[in-house]
Amino acid sequence: MSEPKKSSKAPKKALSPYLMPAGHVWAGMWKIFAALAVVGVAMAAAGYGHDPKRFAFAYLTAFAWGFTLCMGALFFVLLQHLTSSGWSVTVRRGAEQLMNVLPIFIGLFIPILFFKESLYPWLGHEEHAPAIVAKSGFLNFKFWAVRTGIYFAIITFLATRLHSLSLEQDETGDPKLTI
């Protein structure tokens, strides 16, 4: 008796996770990065103690650099989905991993809220110019914070939804998920 032939259109089995074994040489690599993070936080604290205003601008620059990089990855993935491009699945994986960092930027945004007065002088300082007073409905802290929250919510939703579609496509092998 012969075995029934499997259909070539059967869904693929889930890919095995690419996890590093516990005894692997690189398994403790996170400890090195944690130590570097502690050193970085200590250096940031020293910079803040020396000149808080300069630290605020340096932090905003670093935040904007990392955020822009991750947003570029989100744009790339969105573009691939909007154009229904099937060729980009393998290239898209790197961009998806980069855009998965976007929700972390919500927490990294908190120091910007603390330094808002030195970073954004138009927030609540009507004495600067008549143009700022005329635009006070838009240029005030409450509306700025609400807009920022809405933007982060939309960005986080898009990043997590697109990544979940990608994982589902890995499990099922359905190319329609790219579309």
mmCIF file of C-alpha atoms in Angstrom:
data_model
loop_
_atom_site.group_PDB
_atom_site.id
_atom_site.type_symbol
_atom_site.label_atom_id
_atom_site.label_comp_id
_atom_site.label_asym_id
_atom_site.label_seq_id
_atom_site.Cartn_x
_atom_site.Cartn_y
_atom_site.Cartn_z
ATOM 1 C CA MET A 1 0.000 0.000 0.000
ATOM 2 C CA SER A 2 1.472 3.359 -0.987
ATOM 3 C CA GLU A 3 1.296 6.503 1.075
ATOM 4 C CA PRO A 4 -0.957 9.295 -0.163
ATOM 5 C CA LYS A 5 0.860 12.109 -1.891
ATOM 6 C CA LYS A 6 1.109 15.353 -0.016
ATOM 7 C CA SER A 7 -0.228 18.407 -1.734
ATOM 8 C CA SER A 8 2.413 20.942 -2.682
ATOM 9 C CA LYS A 9 0.047 23.672 -1.507
ATOM 10 C CA ALA A 10 -0.149 22.358 2.062
ATOM 11 C CA PRO A 11 0.788 24.950 4.652
ATOM 12 C CA LYS A 12 4.387 24.855 5.765
ATOM 13 C CA LYS A 13 5.159 23.850 9.304
ATOM 14 C CA ALA A 14 6.219 26.592 11.650
ATOM 15 C CA LEU A 15 9.879 27.368 11.406
ATOM 16 C CA SER A 16 11.872 26.192 14.356
ATOM 17 C CA PRO A 17 12.915 29.083 16.557
ATOM 18 C CA TYR A 18 16.443 30.275 16.086
ATOM 19 C CA LEU A 19 17.422 30.115 19.710
ATOM 20 C CA MET A 20 20.963 29.893 20.924
ATOM 21 C CA PRO A 21 21.708 26.928 23.195
ATOM 22 C CA ALA A 22 22.351 27.877 26.819
ATOM 23 C CA GLY A 23 25.926 26.610 26.797
ATOM 24 C CA HIS A 24 26.920 28.435 23.606
ATOM 25 C CA VAL A 25 29.866 30.834 23.658
ATOM 26 C CA TRP A 26 27.650 33.753 22.623
ATOM 27 C CA ALA A 27 24.805 32.964 25.062
ATOM 28 C CA GLY A 28 26.200 35.400 27.646
ATOM 29 C CA MET A 29 26.659 38.245 25.172
ATOM 30 C CA TRP A 30 23.770 40.142 26.764
ATOM 31 C CA LYS A 31 25.914 40.653 29.863
ATOM 32 C CA ILE A 32 28.453 42.632 27.839
ATOM 33 C CA PHE A 33 25.724 44.861 26.408
ATOM 34 C CA ALA A 34 24.189 45.299 29.875
ATOM 35 C CA ALA A 35 27.570 46.416 31.207
ATOM 36 C CA LEU A 36 27.937 48.856 28.313
ATOM 37 C CA ALA A 37 24.457 50.198 29.067
ATOM 38 C CA VAL A 38 25.420 50.790 32.715
ATOM 39 C CA VAL A 39 28.572 52.631 31.592
ATOM 40 C CA GLY A 40 26.491 54.669 29.135
ATOM 41 C CA VAL A 41 23.973 55.649 31.805
ATOM 42 C CA ALA A 42 26.811 56.649 34.142
ATOM 43 C CA MET A 43 28.366 58.800 31.406
ATOM 44 C CA ALA A 44 24.980 60.360 30.665
ATOM 45 C CA ALA A 45 24.528 61.189 34.348
ATOM 46 C CA ALA A 46 27.955 62.828 34.370
ATOM 47 C CA GLY A 47 27.044 64.824 31.260
ATOM 48 C CA TYR A 48 23.777 65.904 32.835
ATOM 49 C CA GLY A 49 25.596 66.999 35.973
ATOM 50 C CA HIS A 50 28.032 69.078 33.936
ATOM 51 C CA ASP A 51 25.586 70.891 31.642
ATOM 52 C CA PRO A 52 21.886 69.855 31.732
ATOM 53 C CA LYS A 53 20.847 71.962 28.741
ATOM 54 C CA ARG A 54 23.586 70.577 26.496
ATOM 55 C CA PHE A 55 22.712 67.073 27.698
ATOM 56 C CA ALA A 56 19.063 67.647 26.752
ATOM 57 C CA PHE A 57 19.984 68.612 23.190
ATOM 58 C CA ALA A 58 22.414 65.696 22.883
ATOM 59 C CA TYR A 59 19.725 63.308 24.118
ATOM 60 C CA LEU A 60 17.167 64.731 21.683
ATOM 61 C CA THR A 61 19.649 64.330 18.816
ATOM 62 C CA ALA A 62 20.380 60.707 19.742
ATOM 63 C CA PHE A 63 16.654 60.002 20.165
ATOM 64 C CA ALA A 64 15.841 61.527 16.785
ATOM 65 C CA TRP A 65 18.640 59.570 15.085
ATOM 66 C CA GLY A 66 17.489 56.185 16.412
ATOM 67 C CA PHE A 67 13.790 56.955 15.968
ATOM 68 C CA THR A 68 14.305 58.047 12.367
ATOM 69 C CA LEU A 69 16.203 54.867 11.574
ATOM 70 C CA CYS A 70 13.379 52.710 12.949
ATOM 71 C CA MET A 71 10.732 54.824 11.214
ATOM 72 C CA GLY A 72 12.588 54.324 7.925
ATOM 73 C CA ALA A 73 12.335 50.577 8.474
ATOM 74 C CA LEU A 74 8.600 50.914 9.159
ATOM 75 C CA PHE A 75 8.205 52.956 5.974
ATOM 76 C CA PHE A 76 10.076 50.290 3.985
ATOM 77 C CA VAL A 77 7.840 47.501 5.338
ATOM 78 C CA LEU A 78 4.687 49.556 4.737
ATOM 79 C CA LEU A 79 5.802 50.240 1.186
ATOM 80 C CA GLN A 80 6.366 46.535 0.556
ATOM 81 C CA HIS A 81 2.867 45.729 1.830
ATOM 82 C CA LEU A 82 1.212 48.568 -0.087
ATOM 83 C CA THR A 83 2.780 47.455 -3.359
ATOM 84 C CA SER A 84 2.088 43.751 -2.617
ATOM 85 C CA SER A 85 5.669 42.934 -3.392
ATOM 86 C CA GLY A 86 6.352 39.255 -2.908
ATOM 87 C CA TRP A 87 10.024 39.474 -3.794
ATOM 88 C CA SER A 88 10.945 41.440 -0.701
ATOM 89 C CA VAL A 89 10.067 38.897 1.984
ATOM 90 C CA THR A 90 13.663 37.975 2.757
ATOM 91 C CA VAL A 91 14.894 41.559 2.583
ATOM 92 C CA ARG A 92 11.942 42.769 4.605
ATOM 93 C CA ARG A 93 12.839 40.631 7.635
ATOM 94 C CA GLY A 94 15.722 42.876 8.650
ATOM 95 C CA ALA A 95 13.556 45.968 8.404
ATOM 96 C CA GLU A 96 10.846 44.257 10.454
ATOM 97 C CA GLN A 97 13.313 43.525 13.230
ATOM 98 C CA LEU A 98 14.423 47.146 13.208
ATOM 99 C CA MET A 99 10.861 48.485 13.329
ATOM 100 C CA ASN A 100 10.103 46.197 16.297
ATOM 101 C CA VAL A 101 12.238 48.530 18.411
ATOM 102 C CA LEU A 102 9.755 51.398 17.914
ATOM 103 C CA PRO A 103 7.645 50.697 21.045
ATOM 104 C CA ILE A 104 10.813 51.092 23.163
ATOM 105 C CA PHE A 105 10.998 54.711 22.017
ATOM 106 C CA ILE A 106 7.873 55.454 24.054
ATOM 107 C CA GLY A 107 9.935 54.942 27.189
ATOM 108 C CA LEU A 108 12.910 56.730 25.690
ATOM 109 C CA PHE A 109 10.664 59.744 25.072
ATOM 110 C CA ILE A 110 10.117 60.347 28.798
ATOM 111 C CA PRO A 111 13.381 62.315 29.322
ATOM 112 C CA ILE A 112 12.329 64.635 26.495
ATOM 113 C CA LEU A 113 9.212 65.460 28.522
ATOM 114 C CA PHE A 114 11.411 66.415 31.479
ATOM 115 C CA PHE A 115 13.587 68.692 29.333
ATOM 116 C CA LYS A 116 10.715 70.249 27.393
ATOM 117 C CA GLU A 117 11.319 73.799 28.640
ATOM 118 C CA SER A 118 14.915 73.932 27.447
ATOM 119 C CA LEU A 119 14.288 71.980 24.230
ATOM 120 C CA TYR A 120 11.100 73.694 23.112
ATOM 121 C CA PRO A 121 10.993 77.307 24.274
ATOM 122 C CA TRP A 122 7.641 77.887 22.582
ATOM 123 C CA LEU A 123 5.886 75.539 25.031
ATOM 124 C CA GLY A 124 4.086 77.850 27.412
ATOM 125 C CA HIS A 125 6.265 80.901 26.835
ATOM 126 C CA GLU A 126 3.993 83.422 25.197
ATOM 127 C CA GLU A 127 6.449 86.277 25.734
ATOM 128 C CA HIS A 128 8.682 85.090 22.886
ATOM 129 C CA ALA A 129 6.777 86.380 19.908
ATOM 130 C CA PRO A 130 3.297 87.432 18.845
ATOM 131 C CA ALA A 131 3.292 84.567 16.328
ATOM 132 C CA ILE A 132 3.544 82.052 19.173
ATOM 133 C CA VAL A 133 0.657 83.705 20.997
ATOM 134 C CA ALA A 134 -1.438 83.544 17.823
ATOM 135 C CA LYS A 135 -0.689 79.806 17.504
ATOM 136 C CA SER A 136 -1.054 78.987 21.192
ATOM 137 C CA GLY A 137 -3.905 76.578 20.463
ATOM 138 C CA PHE A 138 -1.444 74.384 18.590
ATOM 139 C CA LEU A 139 1.798 75.326 20.313
ATOM 140 C CA ASN A 140 1.040 74.338 23.884
ATOM 141 C CA PHE A 141 2.204 71.449 26.030
ATOM 142 C CA LYS A 142 -1.135 69.636 26.408
ATOM 143 C CA PHE A 143 -1.846 69.486 22.687
ATOM 144 C CA TRP A 144 1.776 68.578 21.930
ATOM 145 C CA ALA A 145 1.653 65.702 24.450
ATOM 146 C CA VAL A 146 -1.677 64.440 23.065
ATOM 147 C CA ARG A 147 -0.373 64.531 19.486
ATOM 148 C CA THR A 148 2.762 62.691 20.538
ATOM 149 C CA GLY A 149 0.713 60.012 22.308
ATOM 150 C CA ILE A 150 -1.487 59.535 19.250
ATOM 151 C CA TYR A 151 1.531 59.289 16.958
ATOM 152 C CA PHE A 152 3.196 56.700 19.189
ATOM 153 C CA ALA A 153 -0.054 54.683 19.367
ATOM 154 C CA ILE A 154 -0.409 54.608 15.575
ATOM 155 C CA ILE A 155 3.254 53.766 15.033
ATOM 156 C CA THR A 156 3.192 50.988 17.646
ATOM 157 C CA PHE A 157 0.008 49.525 16.172
ATOM 158 C CA LEU A 158 1.458 49.498 12.660
ATOM 159 C CA ALA A 159 4.756 47.959 13.729
ATOM 160 C CA THR A 160 3.186 45.198 15.821
ATOM 161 C CA ARG A 161 0.472 44.426 13.262
ATOM 162 C CA LEU A 162 2.876 44.174 10.343
ATOM 163 C CA HIS A 163 5.237 42.014 12.373
ATOM 164 C CA SER A 164 2.399 39.687 13.423
ATOM 165 C CA LEU A 165 1.381 39.317 9.772
ATOM 166 C CA SER A 166 4.964 38.401 8.952
ATOM 167 C CA LEU A 167 5.091 35.769 11.691
ATOM 168 C CA GLU A 168 1.760 34.366 10.519
ATOM 169 C CA GLN A 169 3.111 34.146 6.976
ATOM 170 C CA ASP A 170 6.129 32.229 8.298
ATOM 171 C CA GLU A 171 3.838 29.718 9.988
ATOM 172 C CA THR A 172 1.259 29.267 7.240
ATOM 173 C CA GLY A 173 3.287 30.039 4.127
ATOM 174 C CA ASP A 174 0.346 32.038 2.784
ATOM 175 C CA PRO A 175 1.610 34.687 0.356
ATOM 176 C CA LYS A 176 -1.701 36.569 0.641
ATOM 177 C CA LEU A 177 -0.580 37.918 4.007
ATOM 178 C CA THR A 178 1.909 40.139 2.195
ATOM 179 C CA ILE A 179 -0.952 41.561 0.196
#
